[in-house]
Coordinates of C-alpha atoms and ligand atoms in Angstrom, one line a residue:
M2 CA 119.7 136.4 8.3
S3 CA 119.3 138.9 5.7
N4 CA 119.2 142.6 6.9
P5 CA 115.8 144.5 5.8
T6 CA 118.1 147.3 4.6
Q7 CA 119.5 145.0 1.9
I8 CA 116.0 144.3 0.7
W9 CA 114.7 147.8 0.7
P10 CA 117.1 150.5 0.5
A11 CA 116.4 153.5 3.3
D12 CA 115.0 156.1 1.0
R13 CA 112.4 153.7 -0.5
A14 CA 111.7 151.9 3.0
R15 CA 110.7 155.4 4.2
S16 CA 109.0 156.5 1.7
Y17 CA 106.7 153.4 2.0
R18 CA 106.4 154.0 5.5
E19 CA 105.3 158.0 5.4
K20 CA 102.9 156.8 2.4
G21 CA 101.4 154.4 5.2
Y22 CA 101.9 151.3 3.1
W23 CA 104.0 149.6 5.9
R24 CA 102.6 150.2 9.3
G25 CA 104.6 148.9 11.5
E26 CA 102.5 145.2 11.8
T27 CA 103.6 141.9 12.3
F28 CA 102.3 138.5 12.2
P29 CA 102.4 137.7 16.0
A30 CA 100.7 141.0 16.7
L31 CA 98.1 140.2 14.0
L32 CA 96.7 137.0 15.5
R33 CA 96.7 138.3 19.2
Q34 CA 94.6 141.6 18.0
R35 CA 92.3 139.1 16.0
A36 CA 92.3 136.8 19.3
A37 CA 91.7 139.4 21.5
A38 CA 89.0 141.3 19.3
H39 CA 86.7 138.4 18.5
P40 CA 88.0 135.1 20.4
D41 CA 84.8 132.9 19.8
R42 CA 84.9 133.9 15.9
I43 CA 85.7 130.8 13.9
C44 CA 88.9 131.2 11.8
L45 CA 89.6 127.8 10.5
T46 CA 87.2 124.8 9.6
S47 CA 88.6 121.5 8.4
G48 CA 85.9 118.7 7.9
T49 CA 84.6 118.6 11.6
Q50 CA 86.9 121.1 13.1
N51 CA 86.3 124.3 14.2
W52 CA 88.9 126.4 15.6
S53 CA 88.3 129.7 17.1
Y54 CA 90.5 132.7 16.5
A55 CA 91.5 131.9 20.7
E56 CA 92.2 128.6 19.7
L57 CA 94.5 128.8 16.8
H58 CA 96.3 131.6 18.9
T59 CA 96.6 129.5 22.0
R60 CA 97.8 126.7 19.9
A61 CA 100.5 128.9 18.4
L62 CA 101.8 130.4 21.4
R63 CA 101.9 127.4 23.3
F64 CA 103.7 125.5 20.4
G65 CA 105.7 128.6 19.7
A66 CA 107.0 128.6 23.4
G67 CA 107.9 124.7 22.7
L68 CA 109.8 125.8 20.2
V69 CA 111.9 128.3 22.1
A70 CA 112.2 125.3 25.1
L71 CA 113.7 122.9 22.0
G72 CA 116.7 125.8 22.1
L73 CA 115.4 127.6 18.8
Q74 CA 116.5 131.4 18.6
P75 CA 114.6 133.8 17.1
G76 CA 115.9 134.5 13.7
E77 CA 116.6 131.1 12.8
R78 CA 114.9 129.1 10.0
I79 CA 112.2 126.2 10.4
L80 CA 110.8 124.6 6.9
I81 CA 107.5 123.3 6.7
Q82 CA 105.8 121.2 4.6
M83 CA 102.1 120.4 5.3
G84 CA 98.9 120.1 3.2
N85 CA 95.9 122.1 3.6
V86 CA 95.5 121.1 7.1
P87 CA 94.5 123.4 10.3
E88 CA 98.0 122.5 11.9
F89 CA 99.8 124.3 9.3
F90 CA 98.8 127.8 10.9
Q91 CA 99.3 126.5 14.0
A92 CA 102.8 125.5 13.0
V93 CA 103.2 128.9 11.0
F94 CA 101.8 131.2 13.7
G95 CA 103.6 129.2 16.4
A96 CA 107.0 129.8 14.8
F97 CA 106.1 133.5 14.1
A98 CA 105.4 133.9 17.8
A99 CA 108.8 132.3 18.6
G100 CA 110.5 134.6 16.2
L101 CA 111.6 132.1 13.7
V102 CA 111.4 132.1 10.1
P103 CA 109.1 129.7 8.4
V104 CA 110.7 128.7 4.9
Y105 CA 107.6 126.9 2.9
A106 CA 108.0 123.8 0.9
L107 CA 104.8 122.5 -1.2
P108 CA 103.1 119.2 -0.7
A109 CA 104.7 117.9 -4.1
H110 CA 108.6 118.8 -3.0
R111 CA 110.6 115.5 -2.7
R112 CA 113.8 115.0 -1.4
A113 CA 115.7 117.2 -4.0
E114 CA 113.7 120.0 -3.3
V115 CA 113.4 119.6 0.4
Q116 CA 117.2 119.0 1.0
H117 CA 118.0 122.2 -0.9
L118 CA 115.1 124.6 0.9
A119 CA 116.5 123.1 4.1
G120 CA 120.4 123.2 3.3
K121 CA 120.2 127.0 1.5
S122 CA 118.0 128.1 4.5
Q123 CA 120.2 126.3 7.1
A124 CA 116.9 125.3 8.4
R125 CA 117.3 124.1 12.2
A126 CA 114.0 122.5 12.4
I127 CA 111.4 120.8 10.0
V128 CA 107.9 120.6 10.5
V129 CA 105.8 118.1 8.0
Q130 CA 102.7 116.1 8.0
D131 CA 103.1 112.5 8.5
K132 CA 101.9 111.4 5.0
I133 CA 100.2 113.8 2.0
D134 CA 98.6 111.7 -0.3
R135 CA 99.9 108.4 0.9
F136 CA 103.4 109.7 0.6
D137 CA 105.7 109.4 3.8
H138 CA 107.0 112.7 4.6
A139 CA 108.2 111.5 8.1
Q140 CA 110.4 109.7 6.4
L141 CA 111.6 111.7 3.8
A142 CA 112.4 114.5 7.1
L143 CA 114.3 111.9 8.4
E144 CA 116.3 111.3 5.4
V145 CA 117.2 114.9 4.6
Q146 CA 118.1 115.6 8.2
A147 CA 120.6 112.6 8.2
E148 CA 122.6 114.7 5.0
L149 CA 122.5 118.1 6.7
D150 CA 124.2 119.8 9.7
G151 CA 122.4 121.8 11.7
L152 CA 118.7 120.2 10.9
D153 CA 118.5 119.3 14.9
H154 CA 114.6 119.0 14.8
V155 CA 112.1 116.7 13.3
I156 CA 108.6 117.6 14.5
I157 CA 105.6 115.7 12.8
S158 CA 101.8 116.5 12.3
G159 CA 99.9 113.3 12.8
T160 CA 101.6 109.9 13.8
A161 CA 105.5 110.4 14.9
P162 CA 108.0 107.7 14.1
E163 CA 111.3 106.9 16.3
G164 CA 114.0 110.0 16.3
T165 CA 111.0 112.6 15.7
L166 CA 108.7 114.8 18.0
A167 CA 104.9 114.7 17.9
L168 CA 103.5 118.2 17.2
E169 CA 101.0 118.1 20.0
D170 CA 104.3 117.4 22.4
I171 CA 105.8 120.6 21.4
Q172 CA 104.3 122.8 24.1
G173 CA 105.9 125.6 26.4
D174 CA 105.0 128.2 28.8
P175 CA 103.8 131.5 26.2
A176 CA 105.7 133.5 28.9
C177 CA 109.0 132.6 27.5
L178 CA 108.2 133.8 23.9
P179 CA 110.5 136.7 22.7
A180 CA 109.3 140.3 22.0
D181 CA 107.4 141.0 19.0
P182 CA 109.9 141.2 15.8
D183 CA 110.7 144.4 13.9
P184 CA 108.4 144.9 11.3
Q185 CA 110.7 145.4 8.6
S186 CA 112.9 141.8 9.5
V187 CA 112.3 138.7 7.4
A188 CA 108.9 137.2 8.4
F189 CA 109.8 134.1 6.3
L190 CA 111.2 132.6 3.1
Q191 CA 108.7 131.9 0.0
I192 CA 110.0 129.9 -3.1
S193 CA 110.5 131.1 -6.1
G194 CA 109.2 129.2 -9.4
G195 CA 112.2 130.0 -11.3
S196 CA 113.7 129.4 -14.6
T197 CA 117.0 128.3 -13.6
G198 CA 117.8 125.5 -11.0
L199 CA 115.8 124.6 -7.8
P200 CA 113.9 127.1 -6.3
K201 CA 115.3 130.5 -4.7
L202 CA 114.3 131.6 -1.3
I203 CA 112.2 134.9 -1.3
P204 CA 113.0 136.8 1.8
R205 CA 109.0 138.9 2.9
T206 CA 109.2 141.3 5.6
H207 CA 106.3 141.6 8.1
D208 CA 105.6 144.9 6.6
D209 CA 105.4 144.2 3.2
Y210 CA 104.0 141.0 3.1
I211 CA 101.1 142.7 6.0
Y212 CA 100.4 145.5 3.1
S213 CA 100.1 142.9 -0.1
L214 CA 97.2 141.6 2.4
R215 CA 95.5 145.2 3.5
G216 CA 95.5 146.0 -0.1
S217 CA 94.4 142.6 -1.6
N218 CA 91.8 143.0 0.8
A219 CA 90.3 146.1 0.0
L220 CA 90.0 145.5 -3.8
C221 CA 88.6 141.6 -3.2
G222 CA 85.9 143.3 -0.4
M223 CA 87.3 141.4 2.7
D224 CA 85.4 141.7 6.0
E225 CA 84.3 139.8 8.6
N226 CA 81.7 137.7 7.0
S227 CA 84.1 136.6 4.1
V228 CA 84.7 132.7 3.4
Y229 CA 87.7 131.7 1.7
L230 CA 87.7 128.4 0.6
A231 CA 91.5 127.5 0.4
V232 CA 91.8 124.8 -2.4
L233 CA 95.2 125.2 -4.0
P234 CA 98.3 124.4 -1.7
N235 CA 98.5 126.6 1.4
A236 CA 102.2 127.3 1.1
H237 CA 101.2 129.0 -2.2
N238 CA 101.6 133.2 -2.3
F239 CA 98.4 133.2 -4.1
T240 CA 96.8 130.9 -1.6
M241 CA 98.6 132.5 1.5
S242 CA 98.3 136.1 0.8
S243 CA 96.1 137.0 -2.3
P244 CA 93.9 137.9 -0.4
G245 CA 93.9 134.0 0.8
T246 CA 94.1 132.6 4.3
F247 CA 96.4 135.2 5.7
G248 CA 94.2 138.1 4.1
T249 CA 91.3 136.3 5.7
F250 CA 92.8 136.1 8.9
Y251 CA 93.3 139.8 8.5
A252 CA 90.2 140.7 7.7
G253 CA 88.5 138.4 10.7
G254 CA 87.0 136.2 8.3
R255 CA 86.9 132.1 8.1
V256 CA 89.1 130.2 6.0
V257 CA 88.0 126.7 5.0
L258 CA 90.2 123.9 4.1
C259 CA 89.3 122.1 1.3
P260 CA 90.9 118.2 1.4
T261 CA 91.4 118.1 -2.6
P262 CA 90.5 120.3 -5.6
L263 CA 88.2 118.0 -7.0
P264 CA 85.2 120.1 -7.9
Q265 CA 82.5 117.6 -6.3
I266 CA 84.2 118.3 -3.1
A267 CA 84.7 121.7 -3.4
F268 CA 81.3 122.3 -4.5
G269 CA 79.7 120.8 -1.4
L270 CA 82.1 122.3 0.8
S271 CA 81.2 126.0 -0.6
A272 CA 77.2 125.1 0.1
R273 CA 77.7 123.6 3.4
E274 CA 80.2 126.5 4.8
N275 CA 78.8 129.0 2.7
V276 CA 82.2 130.1 0.8
T277 CA 81.9 133.7 -0.6
I278 CA 85.6 133.7 -2.2
T279 CA 88.0 130.9 -3.9
G280 CA 91.2 130.6 -5.9
L281 CA 92.0 128.4 -8.6
V282 CA 94.9 127.8 -11.4
P283 CA 93.3 127.7 -15.2
P284 CA 93.4 123.9 -15.3
L285 CA 91.1 123.7 -12.3
A286 CA 89.1 126.3 -13.3
L287 CA 88.3 124.6 -16.3
L288 CA 87.4 121.7 -14.3
W289 CA 85.0 123.5 -12.1
L290 CA 83.1 125.0 -15.0
D291 CA 82.7 121.2 -16.5
A292 CA 81.6 119.8 -13.4
A293 CA 79.2 122.8 -12.9
E294 CA 77.4 122.1 -15.9
K295 CA 76.9 119.1 -15.4
L296 CA 75.9 118.8 -11.7
Q297 CA 74.2 122.1 -11.5
P298 CA 75.8 122.7 -7.7
D299 CA 74.2 125.0 -5.5
L300 CA 76.9 128.0 -5.6
S301 CA 74.6 130.8 -4.5
S302 CA 77.1 131.7 -1.6
L303 CA 80.1 132.2 -4.1
Q304 CA 80.9 135.5 -4.9
I305 CA 84.2 135.5 -6.5
L306 CA 86.4 133.3 -8.1
Q307 CA 89.8 134.2 -8.5
V308 CA 92.1 132.3 -11.2
G309 CA 95.7 132.8 -11.7
G310 CA 99.1 131.8 -11.5
A311 CA 99.0 130.5 -15.0
K312 CA 97.2 132.5 -18.4
F313 CA 93.7 132.2 -18.2
L314 CA 92.7 132.3 -21.8
P315 CA 89.4 134.4 -22.6
E316 CA 87.3 131.8 -23.9
A317 CA 87.6 129.9 -20.4
A318 CA 86.9 132.9 -18.9
R319 CA 83.9 134.2 -20.5
R320 CA 82.0 130.7 -19.2
V321 CA 82.8 131.9 -15.2
T322 CA 79.9 134.1 -14.7
P323 CA 77.1 132.3 -16.9
V324 CA 78.0 128.9 -15.3
L325 CA 78.9 129.6 -11.6
G326 CA 76.8 132.6 -11.2
C327 CA 79.8 134.6 -9.4
R328 CA 82.5 137.3 -10.4
L329 CA 85.7 136.5 -12.0
Q330 CA 88.7 137.9 -11.0
Q331 CA 91.8 137.5 -12.4
V332 CA 95.1 137.4 -10.6
F333 CA 98.5 137.9 -11.7
G334 CA 101.1 137.6 -9.0
M335 CA 104.6 136.1 -7.9
A336 CA 105.8 135.1 -4.7
E337 CA 108.9 137.6 -5.4
G338 CA 106.1 140.3 -4.9
L339 CA 103.8 142.0 -7.3
V340 CA 100.2 141.0 -7.6
C341 CA 98.0 142.3 -10.5
Y342 CA 93.9 142.1 -10.3
T343 CA 90.8 142.9 -12.2
R344 CA 88.4 145.0 -10.3
A345 CA 84.9 144.7 -9.2
E346 CA 84.3 148.1 -11.2
D347 CA 86.0 146.9 -14.3
S348 CA 84.5 146.3 -18.0
D349 CA 83.7 142.5 -18.8
A350 CA 86.2 143.3 -21.6
L351 CA 88.8 144.0 -18.9
V352 CA 87.9 141.1 -16.7
I353 CA 88.1 138.7 -19.1
G354 CA 90.5 139.8 -21.2
T355 CA 93.2 141.0 -18.9
Q356 CA 95.4 140.0 -16.0
G357 CA 94.4 143.0 -13.8
R358 CA 96.7 146.2 -12.9
P359 CA 98.9 145.8 -9.5
I360 CA 97.6 146.4 -5.8
C361 CA 99.2 149.7 -5.0
P362 CA 99.6 153.0 -7.1
D363 CA 103.3 153.0 -5.8
D364 CA 104.1 149.4 -7.6
E365 CA 106.2 150.9 -10.8
V366 CA 105.6 148.8 -13.5
L367 CA 108.6 149.0 -16.6
V368 CA 107.6 147.3 -19.9
L369 CA 110.9 147.1 -21.8
D370 CA 112.6 145.7 -25.4
D371 CA 115.3 143.4 -25.2
A372 CA 117.5 146.4 -25.4
G373 CA 116.0 147.9 -22.4
H374 CA 114.2 150.9 -23.8
P375 CA 111.0 151.5 -22.6
V376 CA 108.0 149.8 -25.4
P377 CA 104.7 151.7 -26.1
D378 CA 101.5 151.1 -24.4
G379 CA 99.7 148.1 -26.6
Q380 CA 102.9 146.5 -27.6
P381 CA 104.7 143.7 -26.0
G382 CA 107.7 143.8 -24.1
N383 CA 109.5 142.5 -20.8
L384 CA 108.0 143.1 -17.4
L385 CA 110.3 144.7 -14.3
T386 CA 108.7 146.0 -11.5
R387 CA 109.6 147.4 -7.7
G388 CA 107.4 148.3 -5.2
P389 CA 106.6 148.4 -1.6
Y390 CA 106.1 144.3 -1.5
T391 CA 108.1 143.5 -4.1
I392 CA 111.8 142.2 -3.2
S393 CA 115.0 143.4 -4.7
A394 CA 117.0 140.0 -3.8
Y395 CA 116.7 136.7 -3.2
H396 CA 118.3 135.1 0.0
D397 CA 122.1 134.3 0.1
D398 CA 122.1 134.0 -3.9
P399 CA 124.4 136.6 -5.5
S400 CA 124.2 135.0 -9.0
A401 CA 120.7 134.9 -9.2
N402 CA 120.5 138.5 -7.8
A403 CA 122.7 139.8 -10.6
R404 CA 120.3 137.9 -13.3
S405 CA 117.0 139.1 -11.8
F406 CA 117.4 142.5 -10.6
T407 CA 118.4 145.8 -12.2
E408 CA 121.0 148.0 -10.2
D409 CA 118.0 150.2 -8.9
G410 CA 115.8 147.3 -7.6
F411 CA 113.7 146.2 -10.2
Y412 CA 112.5 142.9 -10.4
R413 CA 113.1 141.2 -13.8
T414 CA 109.6 139.3 -13.8
G415 CA 110.7 136.8 -16.8
D416 CA 107.0 137.5 -18.1
M417 CA 106.4 139.0 -21.5
V418 CA 103.0 141.4 -21.0
I419 CA 101.5 144.3 -22.9
R420 CA 100.2 147.1 -21.0
L421 CA 96.6 149.0 -21.7
P422 CA 96.6 152.9 -21.1
S423 CA 94.6 151.7 -18.0
G424 CA 97.2 150.2 -16.5
H425 CA 96.0 146.6 -17.1
L426 CA 98.4 144.0 -18.1
V427 CA 98.0 141.4 -20.9
V428 CA 100.2 138.2 -20.0
Q429 CA 102.0 137.3 -23.5
G430 CA 104.1 134.3 -22.0
R431 CA 107.4 133.9 -20.4
S432 CA 110.7 135.5 -22.1
N433 CA 113.1 132.8 -20.0
D434 CA 112.7 129.1 -20.3
Q435 CA 110.2 127.9 -17.8
I436 CA 107.1 126.0 -18.2
N437 CA 104.1 127.0 -16.3
R438 CA 102.4 123.0 -16.0
N439 CA 99.0 123.6 -14.2
G440 CA 100.3 126.7 -12.4
E441 CA 103.3 124.9 -11.0
K442 CA 106.6 126.3 -12.3
I443 CA 109.3 124.0 -13.8
S444 CA 112.9 125.1 -14.6
A445 CA 113.8 123.7 -18.2
E446 CA 117.2 124.0 -17.2
E447 CA 116.7 121.9 -14.0
V448 CA 115.2 119.4 -15.8
E449 CA 117.9 119.0 -18.6
D450 CA 120.6 118.7 -16.2
L451 CA 118.9 115.8 -14.2
L452 CA 118.5 114.0 -17.7
L453 CA 121.8 114.6 -18.5
S454 CA 122.8 113.2 -15.5
H455 CA 121.6 109.8 -17.1
P456 CA 124.5 107.9 -18.3
A457 CA 123.2 107.0 -22.0
V458 CA 122.0 110.5 -22.3
F459 CA 124.2 113.0 -24.6
D460 CA 122.3 116.1 -24.7
A461 CA 118.8 116.9 -23.4
V462 CA 116.2 119.9 -24.3
V463 CA 113.3 120.6 -22.2
V464 CA 110.4 122.8 -23.8
S465 CA 106.9 124.0 -23.0
I466 CA 104.2 123.2 -25.4
P467 CA 100.4 124.6 -25.1
D468 CA 98.1 122.0 -23.3
A469 CA 94.6 122.3 -23.7
R470 CA 94.4 120.6 -20.1
L471 CA 97.6 121.9 -17.9
G472 CA 98.1 125.1 -19.7
E473 CA 101.5 124.2 -20.7
R474 CA 103.2 120.7 -20.8
A475 CA 106.7 120.0 -21.1
C476 CA 108.3 117.9 -23.9
A477 CA 111.8 116.6 -23.4
F478 CA 113.9 116.0 -26.6
I479 CA 116.8 113.4 -26.1
Q480 CA 119.9 112.8 -27.9
P481 CA 121.4 109.4 -26.8
K482 CA 125.1 109.1 -26.6
E483 CA 127.1 107.4 -29.6
G484 CA 126.5 103.5 -29.8
Q485 CA 124.1 104.1 -26.3
S486 CA 120.0 103.7 -26.5
T487 CA 117.8 104.6 -24.1
D488 CA 113.7 105.1 -23.9
A489 CA 111.1 107.4 -22.3
S490 CA 110.1 105.0 -19.6
A491 CA 114.0 104.7 -18.4
L492 CA 114.4 108.4 -18.2
R493 CA 111.5 108.5 -16.2
A494 CA 112.3 105.9 -13.7
H495 CA 115.8 107.9 -13.6
L496 CA 114.3 111.1 -12.7
R497 CA 111.8 109.3 -10.0
A498 CA 115.2 108.0 -8.5
R499 CA 116.4 111.4 -8.7
D500 CA 113.8 112.2 -6.0
V501 CA 112.1 115.3 -7.8
A502 CA 108.7 116.4 -7.2
A503 CA 106.4 114.5 -9.6
F504 CA 105.6 117.6 -11.9
K505 CA 109.1 118.0 -13.1
I506 CA 108.7 114.8 -14.9
P507 CA 108.3 115.5 -18.7
D508 CA 104.8 114.6 -19.8
E509 CA 106.6 113.5 -23.1
I510 CA 109.9 112.0 -24.1
R511 CA 111.2 112.2 -27.8
M512 CA 114.0 110.6 -29.0
V513 CA 116.4 112.6 -31.4
T514 CA 119.5 111.7 -33.4
G515 CA 120.9 115.3 -32.6
F516 CA 120.1 119.1 -32.5
A517 CA 120.7 121.9 -35.0
T518 CA 123.8 123.7 -34.7
T519 CA 124.7 126.5 -37.0
A520 CA 127.6 127.2 -39.2
V521 CA 129.7 128.8 -36.3
G522 CA 128.8 126.3 -33.9
K523 CA 126.3 125.1 -31.2
I524 CA 123.2 127.8 -31.2
S525 CA 121.9 129.0 -27.9
R526 CA 119.6 126.5 -26.3
R527 CA 116.8 129.2 -25.9
Q528 CA 117.0 129.3 -30.0
L529 CA 116.9 125.7 -29.7
R530 CA 114.2 125.2 -27.3
E531 CA 112.3 127.8 -29.7
S532 CA 112.5 125.9 -33.0
L533 CA 111.9 122.7 -31.2
R534 CA 108.8 123.8 -29.7
A535 CA 107.9 125.5 -33.3
S536 CA 108.5 121.9 -34.8
V537 CA 106.0 120.1 -32.5
L538 CA 103.3 123.3 -33.0
A539 CA 103.5 122.7 -37.2
E540 CA 103.4 118.9 -36.0
E541 CA 100.3 119.3 -34.0
A542 CA 98.7 121.9 -36.5
A543 CA 99.0 119.4 -39.4
A544 CA 97.4 116.6 -37.5
Q545 CA 94.4 118.7 -37.0
Ligands
OOB5 C1 102.0 132.8 -8.7 O1 103.1 132.9 -8.1 P1 104.6 132.2 -8.6 O2 105.4 132.8 -7.8 O3 104.4 130.4 -8.4 O4 104.7 132.5 -10.1 C2 104.6 133.3 -10.5 C3 104.6 133.6 -12.0 C4 104.8 134.5 -12.7 O5 106.0 135.4 -13.0 C5 104.0 134.4 -14.4 O6 105.0 133.7 -14.9 C6 103.2 133.2 -13.9 O7 103.2 132.6 -12.6 N1 101.8 133.7 -13.5 C7 100.8 134.1 -14.4 C8 99.6 134.4 -14.0 N2 99.4 134.5 -12.3 C9 101.1 133.9 -12.5 N3 100.4 134.2 -16.1 C10 99.4 134.4 -16.8 N4 98.8 134.9 -15.9 C11 98.4 135.0 -14.6 N5 97.5 135.3 -14.3 O8 101.6 132.1 -9.7 C12 100.9 133.5 -8.2 C13 101.3 134.5 -6.8 C14 100.3 135.2 -6.1 C15 99.2 135.2 -6.8 C16 99.0 134.6 -8.1 C17 99.4 133.8 -8.6

């Protein structure tokens, strides 16, 4: 497993400890302490189920001990793919108790992603919910297991088919659990959106992640009366830590799990459960705004609506308080670390027009031109960052590390931003080829590769197009091989057969006879994507 000193060099680690950011807290200790301090307080509500802190803790210890009894060793990885169900937390905190390192897959991930994540992390076990939205994740887990050496255990929450273990049967004696882990060791592997290839693994330590929870809680006003509605997938970093579910547990508050992001359901839950804070991606926030105008729901308990994951445009941002009656908080974050928030004390102009400023005074932010020179405030540049909860290396990925981090440990975010003198950032877009569709990140290169594997495709270029509903949508341009032909539905079927997450299938597929080249040869894919994008935008403008 990665050595924490590779993630943070010793001098920075020392300074973060001295400054009190890293306090030696760990996830097993966190839940143990909360359960001891207020055992009967409810920490999780899902439908008619209410779990107290003591119940979650007991379930986690028993499950963790069951994992130890299966022979799993501290430091080994366990892949978790579950929806917004309470058992997600039983599995994650159980893994923590056993000293195991969870790897989080999203519910939308299919065979290509799950196999990659399990293989890359050398997972020894996989825990999945039997079905999410009618998709059979148990079957998928068995298929992945058949392909991978060392993936010894498939554990199912729900109905466990033959060859798998039922989560509820994995129980052991908590006395056999290991001692608490080193606070600077890796607690779990988050996954990156990324612009190249399949998701990369992001090693987050107990110390760094818990600092981000504490910092987020302070500036979101979280306390034991906070009720967080988890609408986006639990596995996503926004839902987990900004301040999200883990921040709520840290504060001793209550998490309410939303079975679907549909506004009608979420509004009802908010009123019934006295929800105080929730987080949405911009397309969902738009849906909520429109629905609230029609339905006039009771959202009187809701204090903060957080919007993040993709750019929330000022026209929409302006509607939040008048329509929903709560404060807007913009959140600009990344699973690699850095999270920016607008603050309660910020002017309306900052809350509506910026994506906030970093949690920590020691979050170092550089805004650089393409040659690596700093640009003045007010001008766009590439965002690089380093700080007490931002990684300086991906798990086991030297080539991604060489691309994504500078020698002195700054993460190249791939985002273009303008910094204001107040430190607030205004996100301008991506400097690399990633499509942010509905907050879900798609690598243009990965989809191009998949399209190129179709026998009739000579070349494929995938670009992002601004979209009123999704924020951005993916448009693929396809040049068929000479003498061959194919069409959009055949290509979509081809992608589906490759078992990739459905959000990666392009919204639009256009056939072309060829791509522009320069006199000296092929122009760069970056330039090609830019010119194709410009042609779609021009066409749309002409049609209006
Ligand atoms: C969050 O995390 P990821 O890892 O799925 O995606 C990170 C990327 C950022 O680099 C940026 O390109 C984009 O998502 N992004 C935003 C944004 N928030 C994220 N772009 C514009 N405006 C925003 N407000 O998406 C994430 C992690 C923690 C908290 C919130 C979001």
